[in-house]
XYZ file of C-alpha atoms in Angstrom:
247
model
C -0.045 0.016 -0.015
C 0.808 3.746 -0.187
C 3.425 4.891 2.524
C 1.196 8.202 3.456
C 1.338 7.221 7.189
C 5.181 7.596 7.064
C 4.642 11.307 6.978
C 2.402 11.369 10.122
C 5.345 12.789 12.362
C 5.638 11.694 15.953
C 5.854 14.220 18.776
C 8.857 14.349 21.016
C 8.676 16.365 24.288
C 11.353 18.492 25.890
C 14.375 17.590 27.862
C 17.366 19.116 29.317
C 19.903 17.854 26.589
C 21.171 20.716 25.067
C 24.517 19.687 23.603
C 25.082 20.708 19.801
C 28.257 19.341 18.080
C 30.767 22.409 17.539
C 33.666 20.683 15.647
C 35.050 23.168 13.116
C 36.911 22.767 9.776
C 39.322 25.223 8.415
C 40.847 25.790 5.061
C 39.244 25.937 1.448
C 37.910 23.293 -0.638
C 39.020 22.282 -4.337
C 36.077 20.985 -6.275
C 36.952 18.279 -8.852
C 36.742 19.379 -12.509
C 33.186 19.063 -14.081
C 32.162 16.525 -16.867
C 31.060 18.055 -19.911
C 27.454 16.484 -18.943
C 25.827 14.801 -16.242
C 24.463 11.718 -17.945
C 25.542 9.230 -15.495
C 24.790 10.907 -12.280
C 21.185 11.500 -13.826
C 21.060 7.829 -14.562
C 22.526 6.565 -11.117
C 20.138 8.994 -9.073
C 16.911 8.593 -11.337
C 17.273 4.638 -12.265
C 19.338 3.176 -9.426
C 18.083 5.501 -6.769
C 14.816 6.063 -8.203
C 14.884 9.723 -7.351
C 12.266 12.044 -9.291
C 14.085 13.504 -12.148
C 12.506 17.179 -11.585
C 14.278 17.021 -8.166
C 17.462 15.974 -9.551
C 17.595 18.608 -12.286
C 16.556 21.366 -10.037
C 19.841 20.711 -8.139
C 21.986 20.523 -11.041
C 20.395 23.927 -12.279
C 20.941 25.607 -8.957
C 24.776 24.446 -9.007
C 24.283 22.019 -6.347
C 25.073 18.927 -8.213
C 27.444 17.766 -11.215
C 29.106 14.966 -12.685
C 32.988 14.943 -12.257
C 34.912 14.465 -15.313
C 37.719 11.889 -14.343
C 35.609 9.293 -12.449
C 31.999 10.443 -13.174
C 31.037 10.782 -9.395
C 28.243 12.753 -8.321
C 29.426 16.031 -6.457
C 27.119 17.479 -4.051
C 28.136 21.144 -3.358
C 27.040 23.331 -0.506
C 27.187 27.090 -0.982
C 27.287 30.041 1.493
C 25.165 33.182 0.877
C 28.049 34.723 -1.130
C 27.961 31.713 -3.418
C 31.142 30.061 -2.438
C 31.021 26.225 -2.175
C 32.077 25.700 1.477
C 31.324 21.955 1.525
C 31.126 19.180 -1.123
C 29.978 15.435 -0.802
C 31.377 12.699 -3.425
C 29.073 9.743 -4.277
C 30.530 7.217 -6.265
C 27.818 6.120 -9.588
C 29.501 2.974 -10.821
C 32.140 0.542 -9.575
C 35.810 0.506 -10.680
C 38.332 -2.553 -10.266
C 40.869 -2.582 -7.465
C 43.879 -0.223 -8.078
C 46.956 0.921 -6.621
C 45.852 4.523 -7.073
C 44.818 6.275 -3.804
C 42.760 8.882 -4.865
C 39.693 9.153 -2.786
C 37.449 9.881 -5.792
C 38.512 6.468 -7.322
C 38.386 4.136 -4.599
C 36.063 5.386 -2.120
C 32.018 4.690 -2.534
C 31.391 8.303 -0.543
C 33.285 11.122 1.202
C 33.587 14.718 1.978
C 35.844 16.864 -0.018
C 39.005 17.908 2.016
C 38.332 20.932 4.234
C 34.647 20.696 3.678
C 32.785 22.799 6.430
C 29.930 20.537 7.834
C 28.171 23.884 8.928
C 27.212 23.867 5.432
C 24.311 21.463 4.600
C 23.100 20.797 1.247
C 19.376 22.371 1.041
C 16.569 21.632 -1.086
C 14.539 24.579 -0.572
C 10.694 24.718 -0.089
C 8.195 27.301 -0.647
C 9.423 30.817 0.518
C 7.106 31.110 3.433
C 7.415 27.536 4.414
C 7.949 27.080 8.271
C 9.193 23.450 8.241
C 12.545 21.802 7.849
C 13.291 18.108 7.513
C 16.610 17.013 8.562
C 18.555 14.061 7.046
C 21.930 12.366 7.506
C 22.859 12.597 3.887
C 21.762 14.245 0.475
C 20.148 11.081 -1.093
C 17.807 10.337 1.732
C 16.463 14.149 1.539
C 16.033 13.662 -2.321
C 14.233 10.233 -1.605
C 11.874 11.637 1.058
C 10.790 14.421 -1.356
C 10.242 12.000 -4.192
C 7.969 9.966 -1.913
C 6.027 13.194 -1.089
C 5.621 13.713 -4.848
C 4.751 10.223 -5.678
C 1.982 10.401 -3.024
C 0.356 13.584 -4.143
C 1.865 15.758 -1.454
C 3.479 19.129 -2.168
C 7.250 18.550 -1.496
C 7.743 22.330 -1.486
C 5.855 22.420 1.943
C 9.143 22.300 3.606
C 12.709 22.891 3.313
C 15.107 19.982 3.343
C 18.727 19.941 4.667
C 21.467 17.325 5.035
C 23.252 16.982 8.208
C 26.534 15.287 6.978
C 25.808 12.521 9.594
C 24.282 13.374 12.867
C 26.005 16.641 13.747
C 23.634 19.599 14.261
C 26.086 22.289 12.872
C 24.254 22.770 9.268
C 20.800 23.022 11.313
C 22.020 25.782 13.349
C 23.444 27.612 10.531
C 20.188 27.046 8.420
C 18.017 28.230 11.519
C 19.952 31.390 12.057
C 19.482 32.010 8.238
C 15.972 31.232 8.045
C 13.978 32.648 11.265
C 10.567 31.970 10.070
C 11.424 28.247 10.590
C 9.034 27.127 13.624
C 8.923 23.427 12.859
C 11.915 20.745 12.951
C 11.242 17.305 11.653
C 14.059 14.548 12.246
C 14.410 12.060 9.516
C 17.524 10.413 10.405
C 18.281 6.947 9.753
C 15.971 4.207 11.317
C 18.728 2.650 13.629
C 20.025 3.105 17.057
C 22.381 6.154 16.326
C 19.826 7.859 14.047
C 16.937 7.340 16.356
C 18.965 8.588 19.433
C 20.193 11.477 17.828
C 16.818 12.281 16.235
C 15.523 12.323 19.991
C 18.371 14.356 20.876
C 17.592 16.792 18.139
C 14.048 17.133 19.265
C 14.506 17.705 22.599
C 17.253 20.096 21.975
C 15.333 22.428 19.580
C 12.038 21.923 21.637
C 13.705 23.691 24.811
C 14.619 26.611 22.277
C 11.015 27.004 21.529
C 10.787 25.129 18.249
C 7.887 22.658 17.607
C 9.867 19.147 17.144
C 8.774 15.740 15.446
C 10.413 12.324 14.649
C 9.526 10.948 11.145
C 12.114 8.054 10.706
C 11.760 6.085 7.667
C 9.948 2.670 7.379
C 13.302 1.192 6.159
C 16.771 1.878 7.579
C 16.695 5.057 5.575
C 14.501 7.198 3.210
C 16.222 5.831 -0.156
C 16.021 2.229 1.069
C 12.101 3.101 1.468
C 11.943 4.685 -1.713
C 13.499 1.927 -3.810
C 11.227 -0.719 -1.977
C 8.376 1.382 -2.700
C 8.822 1.875 -6.348
C 9.655 -1.932 -6.714
C 6.005 -2.668 -5.277
C 4.344 -0.537 -7.636
C 5.920 -2.078 -10.578
C 5.296 -5.456 -9.320
C 1.706 -4.583 -8.911
C 1.722 -3.052 -12.375
C 3.212 -6.107 -14.000
C 0.294 -8.352 -12.258
C -2.428 -5.993 -13.396
C -0.917 -6.278 -17.114
C -0.857 -9.911 -16.662
C -4.495 -10.134 -15.506
C -5.553 -8.137 -18.716
C -4.014 -10.723 -20.825
C -5.723 -13.643 -19.182
């Protein structure tokens, strides 16, 4: 069935835990050269990860996503208000054979570009007057959550989405300072021990600061796993219906 119920958030009452990760990263990042097109990244995100094409093209058009030239990885870029990139995250889009080459871009499935500042999160902006922000551990989960909204006839622009680059609150802190209209914070961290624990901490911490906080963990381990499962269910049901029509 549809996963509408996954979008019903669970309220978490306040607590006295107010600790926030304040780790800092210094230095400038150097982005890998861009490929002449983004075909492999689009295919990977849309066909393998099942993310909606409109959402992928939105990131590309805003300079937040591109394909690297040498290894065709997906590079997610987080900019400051001045347009300068402060954080970049690399996601491998294909497998390479084992090699003696030690380049991170070639041998690692995913990693942060050196000197990336985790206080700059990747954002998928909602409507201008939206007062909600959904928080995720990584970029693909945020895009998957937006895709699930869209597939279920909901307006994915009714709230902002931000990547925390893990479970640190630094990016959320900066986002809230730059967006004072936000009144609702929804934790969509992974459905595992660490994600649920950090989600509860997020809710209690920001509830004490006056925000309305909720938990909205995925039904699967993360929102991309939930999206892939959901799309596969739809495809299976469609094939069954086609078979019935032929009988």
